[in-house]
Amino acid sequence: MPVLGPETGFLEETRFLRFQYIIFVQDKRSEIVAGKLEGKVALVTGASSGIGEATALALAAEGARVAVAARRAGRLEALVKRIANSGGEAMEIVGDVGDDAQAHEMVVKTLEKWGRVDILVNSAGVMFPGTVLGADTEEWRRMVNTNLLGLMYATHAVLPVMKAQGQGHIVNISSTGGRTTGANFAVYCATKWGVGAFSEALRQEVCEDSIRVTVIEPGPTATELSDRITNPEAKEKVEAWLKSITPLESEDVAASVVYAVTQPARVNVNEILMRPTNSVAQ
């Protein structure tokens, strides 16, 4: 039988304290790894590129389960894999938010998958600048359907869910074009002014249900938006303007979304206006 002396007792106590320290550190690491949105479910429209894609990644990085919705299936599949490879959880929903039934289905599928929708980010948008005279009015319809009606449809679909939950947060991606306007952007700016008006009226309607509403108004941002401009002259002007400044990145806007949705429940960040540092106009 070994004889236990004072040194042995000291050694055993040291080992015990070291073990307790390791457990403490592991617990603290778990607290750090757990994101601010752990347990939350988000639905992001327009998630196949740009601000929507960056926002989905940022929300997932904070622990949210994210439903990513857009029309381009391949892009969504790649995004879901990216999130999964980073340890997150996501699902893709292919659809056109500008169609009322499809926008409603996006909310239904998210609810069926995870049983709740805590955050809706309305990020889908298109931009077709050009003069009113001689304009292709089909492009007007596309901007109104996607930028404004699509946002309204998704909001209309999610509100009963959030009301039943007793909380929720709707984030609408607008633009500095929702505060100012200019030649060649008449209809685009009209949709973005509409987003601002709709959002403020909505905030007043749902604040007593603990549903928060935030409008994000970014200035020029490096996304694919300008790639889809069909008017050659307008496209050339927009691209030259973007090259003359250092535009915002999609990740900058995504960070503002995360900031808004991670505030305490008592805080509703109503608006975030952000511009490139070296941009005077817009």
Short mmCIF file of C-alpha atoms in Angstrom, two decimals:
data_model
loop_
_atom_site.label_atom_id
_atom_site.label_comp_id
_atom_site.label_asym_id
_atom_site.label_seq_id
_atom_site.Cartn_x
_atom_site.Cartn_y
_atom_site.Cartn_z
CA MET A 1 0.00 0.00 0.00
CA PRO A 2 1.45 3.39 -0.95
CA VAL A 3 1.81 5.93 1.78
CA LEU A 4 0.06 9.24 1.07
CA GLY A 5 2.07 12.12 2.35
CA PRO A 6 1.31 15.86 2.36
CA GLU A 7 2.87 16.20 -1.11
CA THR A 8 0.44 13.65 -2.55
CA GLY A 9 -2.55 15.49 -1.14
CA PHE A 10 -1.26 18.75 -2.59
CA LEU A 11 -0.75 17.09 -5.97
CA GLU A 12 -4.26 15.69 -6.01
CA GLU A 13 -5.73 19.07 -5.08
CA THR A 14 -3.72 20.72 -7.85
CA ARG A 15 -5.01 18.21 -10.39
CA PHE A 16 -8.59 18.80 -9.21
CA LEU A 17 -8.25 22.59 -9.52
CA ARG A 18 -6.67 22.23 -12.96
CA PHE A 19 -9.58 20.00 -14.03
CA GLN A 20 -12.08 22.58 -12.77
CA TYR A 21 -10.22 25.33 -14.66
CA ILE A 22 -10.38 23.32 -17.91
CA ILE A 23 -14.15 22.86 -17.50
CA PHE A 24 -14.54 26.60 -16.81
CA VAL A 25 -12.58 27.53 -19.96
CA GLN A 26 -14.59 25.09 -22.08
CA ASP A 27 -17.83 26.58 -20.77
CA LYS A 28 -16.60 30.07 -21.58
CA ARG A 29 -15.59 28.97 -25.08
CA SER A 30 -19.10 27.61 -25.59
CA GLU A 31 -20.51 30.98 -24.55
CA ILE A 32 -18.27 32.73 -27.09
CA VAL A 33 -19.10 30.32 -29.90
CA ALA A 34 -22.85 30.62 -29.27
CA GLY A 35 -24.02 33.51 -31.45
CA LYS A 36 -26.32 36.34 -30.51
CA LEU A 37 -29.09 34.83 -32.66
CA GLU A 38 -28.88 31.26 -31.38
CA GLY A 39 -32.36 29.70 -31.54
CA LYS A 40 -33.72 32.35 -33.93
CA VAL A 41 -35.10 31.65 -37.41
CA ALA A 42 -34.65 34.12 -40.27
CA LEU A 43 -36.10 34.31 -43.78
CA VAL A 44 -34.06 36.35 -46.27
CA THR A 45 -35.44 37.20 -49.71
CA GLY A 46 -33.18 38.13 -52.61
CA ALA A 47 -30.57 35.84 -51.08
CA SER A 48 -28.95 34.55 -54.28
CA SER A 49 -26.47 37.45 -54.45
CA GLY A 50 -25.42 40.81 -53.07
CA ILE A 51 -26.88 42.17 -49.87
CA GLY A 52 -29.29 39.25 -49.42
CA GLU A 53 -26.54 36.66 -49.71
CA ALA A 54 -24.23 38.55 -47.35
CA THR A 55 -27.04 39.01 -44.85
CA ALA A 56 -27.88 35.29 -44.86
CA LEU A 57 -24.23 34.46 -44.14
CA ALA A 58 -24.01 37.08 -41.39
CA LEU A 59 -27.18 35.91 -39.64
CA ALA A 60 -26.07 32.28 -39.85
CA ALA A 61 -22.69 33.26 -38.36
CA GLU A 62 -24.59 34.60 -35.35
CA GLY A 63 -26.37 31.28 -34.89
CA ALA A 64 -29.66 31.86 -36.70
CA ARG A 65 -31.21 29.15 -38.85
CA VAL A 66 -31.75 30.80 -42.22
CA ALA A 67 -34.21 30.21 -45.04
CA VAL A 68 -32.75 31.74 -48.20
CA ALA A 69 -35.22 32.65 -50.92
CA ALA A 70 -34.72 33.80 -54.51
CA ARG A 71 -35.33 32.68 -58.09
CA ARG A 72 -31.88 31.24 -58.90
CA ALA A 73 -31.83 27.70 -57.53
CA GLY A 74 -28.15 27.03 -58.22
CA ARG A 75 -27.03 30.11 -56.32
CA LEU A 76 -29.21 29.19 -53.35
CA GLU A 77 -27.89 25.63 -53.22
CA ALA A 78 -24.33 26.92 -53.16
CA LEU A 79 -25.20 29.38 -50.39
CA VAL A 80 -26.82 26.67 -48.24
CA LYS A 81 -23.69 24.54 -48.62
CA ARG A 82 -21.50 27.47 -47.61
CA ILE A 83 -23.52 28.00 -44.47
CA ALA A 84 -23.52 24.29 -43.65
CA ASN A 85 -19.74 24.06 -44.16
CA SER A 86 -19.35 26.88 -41.64
CA GLY A 87 -21.39 24.96 -39.07
CA GLY A 88 -24.70 26.74 -39.70
CA GLU A 89 -28.12 25.54 -40.78
CA ALA A 90 -30.01 26.79 -43.82
CA MET A 91 -32.60 25.79 -46.39
CA GLU A 92 -33.27 27.11 -49.88
CA ILE A 93 -36.66 28.23 -51.18
CA VAL A 94 -36.89 28.89 -54.90
CA GLY A 95 -39.54 31.44 -55.79
CA ASP A 96 -40.45 34.92 -56.98
CA VAL A 97 -41.30 37.24 -54.11
CA GLY A 98 -43.13 39.49 -56.57
CA ASP A 99 -45.84 36.84 -56.78
CA ASP A 100 -48.18 36.96 -53.78
CA ALA A 101 -48.73 33.19 -53.60
CA GLN A 102 -45.01 32.42 -53.89
CA ALA A 103 -44.11 34.99 -51.23
CA HIS A 104 -46.66 33.40 -48.90
CA GLU A 105 -45.21 29.96 -49.63
CA MET A 106 -41.76 31.16 -48.55
CA VAL A 107 -43.11 31.90 -45.08
CA VAL A 108 -45.09 28.63 -44.96
CA LYS A 109 -42.04 26.53 -45.85
CA THR A 110 -39.89 28.27 -43.24
CA LEU A 111 -42.58 27.70 -40.63
CA GLU A 112 -42.96 24.03 -41.60
CA LYS A 113 -39.22 23.50 -41.33
CA TRP A 114 -38.47 25.24 -38.03
CA GLY A 115 -41.83 26.14 -36.46
CA ARG A 116 -41.25 29.88 -36.24
CA VAL A 117 -40.02 32.98 -38.10
CA ASP A 118 -38.28 35.53 -35.90
CA ILE A 119 -36.66 37.70 -38.57
CA LEU A 120 -37.74 38.61 -42.09
CA VAL A 121 -35.22 40.46 -44.24
CA ASN A 122 -36.80 41.84 -47.41
CA SER A 123 -33.74 42.20 -49.61
CA ALA A 124 -35.01 41.34 -53.09
CA GLY A 125 -34.66 44.24 -55.50
CA VAL A 126 -34.08 45.28 -59.10
CA MET A 127 -33.07 48.60 -60.68
CA PHE A 128 -33.72 49.73 -64.25
CA PRO A 129 -32.80 53.42 -64.57
CA GLY A 130 -33.83 55.45 -67.58
CA THR A 131 -35.94 58.44 -68.56
CA VAL A 132 -39.71 58.34 -68.16
CA LEU A 133 -40.13 59.36 -71.79
CA GLY A 134 -39.70 56.28 -73.96
CA ALA A 135 -39.37 53.90 -71.01
CA ASP A 136 -40.16 50.21 -71.20
CA THR A 137 -43.10 50.07 -68.79
CA GLU A 138 -42.54 46.34 -68.24
CA GLU A 139 -39.39 47.33 -66.37
CA TRP A 140 -41.53 49.64 -64.23
CA ARG A 141 -43.77 46.71 -63.36
CA ARG A 142 -40.79 44.56 -62.44
CA MET A 143 -39.41 47.21 -60.09
CA VAL A 144 -42.78 47.81 -58.43
CA ASN A 145 -43.50 44.07 -58.14
CA THR A 146 -40.12 43.16 -56.66
CA ASN A 147 -39.01 46.24 -54.73
CA LEU A 148 -42.35 47.19 -53.22
CA LEU A 149 -45.14 44.66 -53.70
CA GLY A 150 -42.84 41.69 -53.04
CA LEU A 151 -41.75 43.27 -49.77
CA MET A 152 -45.40 43.87 -48.88
CA TYR A 153 -46.46 40.33 -49.79
CA ALA A 154 -43.75 38.71 -47.65
CA THR A 155 -44.56 41.05 -44.76
CA HIS A 156 -48.28 40.34 -45.05
CA ALA A 157 -47.59 36.60 -44.92
CA VAL A 158 -45.27 36.70 -41.90
CA LEU A 159 -47.22 39.10 -39.66
CA PRO A 160 -49.74 36.52 -38.32
CA VAL A 161 -46.82 34.22 -37.42
CA MET A 162 -44.96 36.95 -35.54
CA LYS A 163 -48.12 38.13 -33.79
CA ALA A 164 -48.81 34.59 -32.59
CA GLN A 165 -45.21 34.30 -31.35
CA GLY A 166 -45.50 37.57 -29.48
CA GLN A 167 -42.43 39.00 -31.19
CA GLY A 168 -40.61 39.39 -34.50
CA HIS A 169 -38.42 41.71 -36.54
CA ILE A 170 -38.95 42.86 -40.13
CA VAL A 171 -35.96 44.45 -41.87
CA ASN A 172 -36.62 46.21 -45.18
CA ILE A 173 -33.66 46.98 -47.43
CA SER A 174 -34.37 50.32 -49.05
CA SER A 175 -31.85 52.81 -50.48
CA THR A 176 -30.70 56.39 -50.26
CA GLY A 177 -32.98 56.57 -53.30
CA GLY A 178 -35.80 56.37 -50.76
CA ARG A 179 -34.74 59.76 -49.39
CA THR A 180 -33.66 61.61 -52.54
CA THR A 181 -34.38 61.27 -56.24
CA GLY A 182 -32.94 62.29 -59.58
CA ALA A 183 -33.28 62.11 -63.33
CA ASN A 184 -33.32 58.55 -64.73
CA PHE A 185 -34.35 57.07 -61.36
CA ALA A 186 -37.97 58.20 -61.16
CA VAL A 187 -39.60 54.78 -60.83
CA TYR A 188 -36.80 53.10 -58.86
CA CYS A 189 -36.88 55.93 -56.31
CA ALA A 190 -40.69 55.81 -56.24
CA THR A 191 -40.49 52.18 -55.11
CA LYS A 192 -37.94 53.00 -52.43
CA TRP A 193 -39.91 55.98 -51.12
CA GLY A 194 -42.80 53.53 -50.95
CA VAL A 195 -40.71 51.16 -48.84
CA GLY A 196 -40.05 53.93 -46.33
CA ALA A 197 -43.69 54.98 -46.10
CA PHE A 198 -44.91 51.40 -45.79
CA SER A 199 -42.33 50.58 -43.12
CA GLU A 200 -43.14 53.54 -40.88
CA ALA A 201 -46.90 52.95 -41.07
CA LEU A 202 -46.30 49.25 -40.35
CA ARG A 203 -44.11 50.08 -37.35
CA GLN A 204 -46.93 52.14 -35.84
CA GLU A 205 -49.41 49.31 -36.41
CA VAL A 206 -47.39 46.45 -34.90
CA CYS A 207 -45.23 48.01 -32.18
CA GLU A 208 -47.67 46.98 -29.45
CA ASP A 209 -47.32 43.37 -30.60
CA SER A 210 -43.56 43.56 -29.90
CA ILE A 211 -42.82 43.37 -33.63
CA ARG A 212 -39.95 45.62 -34.66
CA VAL A 213 -39.51 47.22 -38.08
CA THR A 214 -36.21 48.52 -39.43
CA VAL A 215 -35.41 50.25 -42.73
CA ILE A 216 -31.82 50.04 -44.01
CA GLU A 217 -30.95 52.74 -46.56
CA PRO A 218 -27.56 52.05 -48.17
CA GLY A 219 -25.97 54.29 -50.73
CA PRO A 220 -24.00 52.95 -53.72
CA THR A 221 -23.08 49.33 -53.04
CA ALA A 222 -20.95 46.92 -55.05
CA THR A 223 -23.54 44.31 -56.08
CA GLU A 224 -24.92 42.78 -59.29
CA LEU A 225 -27.70 45.39 -59.41
CA SER A 226 -26.00 47.46 -62.10
CA ASP A 227 -25.18 44.36 -64.19
CA ARG A 228 -28.87 43.94 -65.05
CA ILE A 229 -29.44 47.48 -66.30
CA THR A 230 -30.79 47.23 -69.86
CA ASN A 231 -30.46 50.89 -70.92
CA PRO A 232 -26.87 51.18 -72.30
CA GLU A 233 -26.52 54.90 -71.58
CA ALA A 234 -27.86 54.58 -68.02
CA LYS A 235 -25.70 51.53 -67.40
CA GLU A 236 -22.56 53.37 -68.54
CA LYS A 237 -23.33 56.31 -66.22
CA VAL A 238 -23.97 54.12 -63.20
CA GLU A 239 -20.83 52.06 -63.75
CA ALA A 240 -18.69 55.18 -64.21
CA TRP A 241 -20.13 56.65 -61.01
CA LEU A 242 -19.38 53.47 -59.03
CA LYS A 243 -15.78 53.51 -60.32
CA SER A 244 -15.34 57.13 -59.20
CA ILE A 245 -15.95 56.26 -55.53
CA THR A 246 -15.28 53.43 -53.10
CA PRO A 247 -18.76 51.92 -52.82
CA LEU A 248 -20.12 50.05 -49.84
CA GLU A 249 -19.73 46.28 -49.82
CA SER A 250 -22.67 43.92 -49.29
CA GLU A 251 -21.06 42.81 -46.03
CA ASP A 252 -21.27 46.40 -44.72
CA VAL A 253 -25.03 46.39 -45.18
CA ALA A 254 -25.32 42.89 -43.73
CA ALA A 255 -23.48 44.09 -40.62
CA SER A 256 -26.07 46.83 -40.17
CA VAL A 257 -28.84 44.22 -40.34
CA VAL A 258 -27.12 42.14 -37.65
CA TYR A 259 -26.71 45.26 -35.51
CA ALA A 260 -30.44 46.06 -35.73
CA VAL A 261 -31.71 42.54 -34.99
CA THR A 262 -29.36 41.91 -32.06
CA GLN A 263 -30.45 44.91 -30.01
CA PRO A 264 -32.36 44.30 -26.76
CA ALA A 265 -36.10 43.70 -27.22
CA ARG A 266 -36.83 47.16 -25.83
CA VAL A 267 -34.86 48.79 -28.68
CA ASN A 268 -36.23 49.23 -32.19
CA VAL A 269 -33.65 50.67 -34.57
CA ASN A 270 -36.09 52.34 -36.97
CA GLU A 271 -33.68 53.49 -39.68
CA ILE A 272 -30.07 53.06 -40.68
CA LEU A 273 -28.80 55.44 -43.37
CA MET A 274 -25.34 54.58 -44.68
CA ARG A 275 -23.24 56.02 -47.49
CA PRO A 276 -19.74 55.51 -48.87
CA THR A 277 -17.34 57.82 -47.05
CA ASN A 278 -16.13 59.57 -50.20
CA SER A 279 -19.50 59.92 -51.93
CA VAL A 280 -21.08 63.40 -51.98
CA ALA A 281 -24.15 62.60 -54.07
CA GLN A 282 -26.61 59.98 -52.81
#
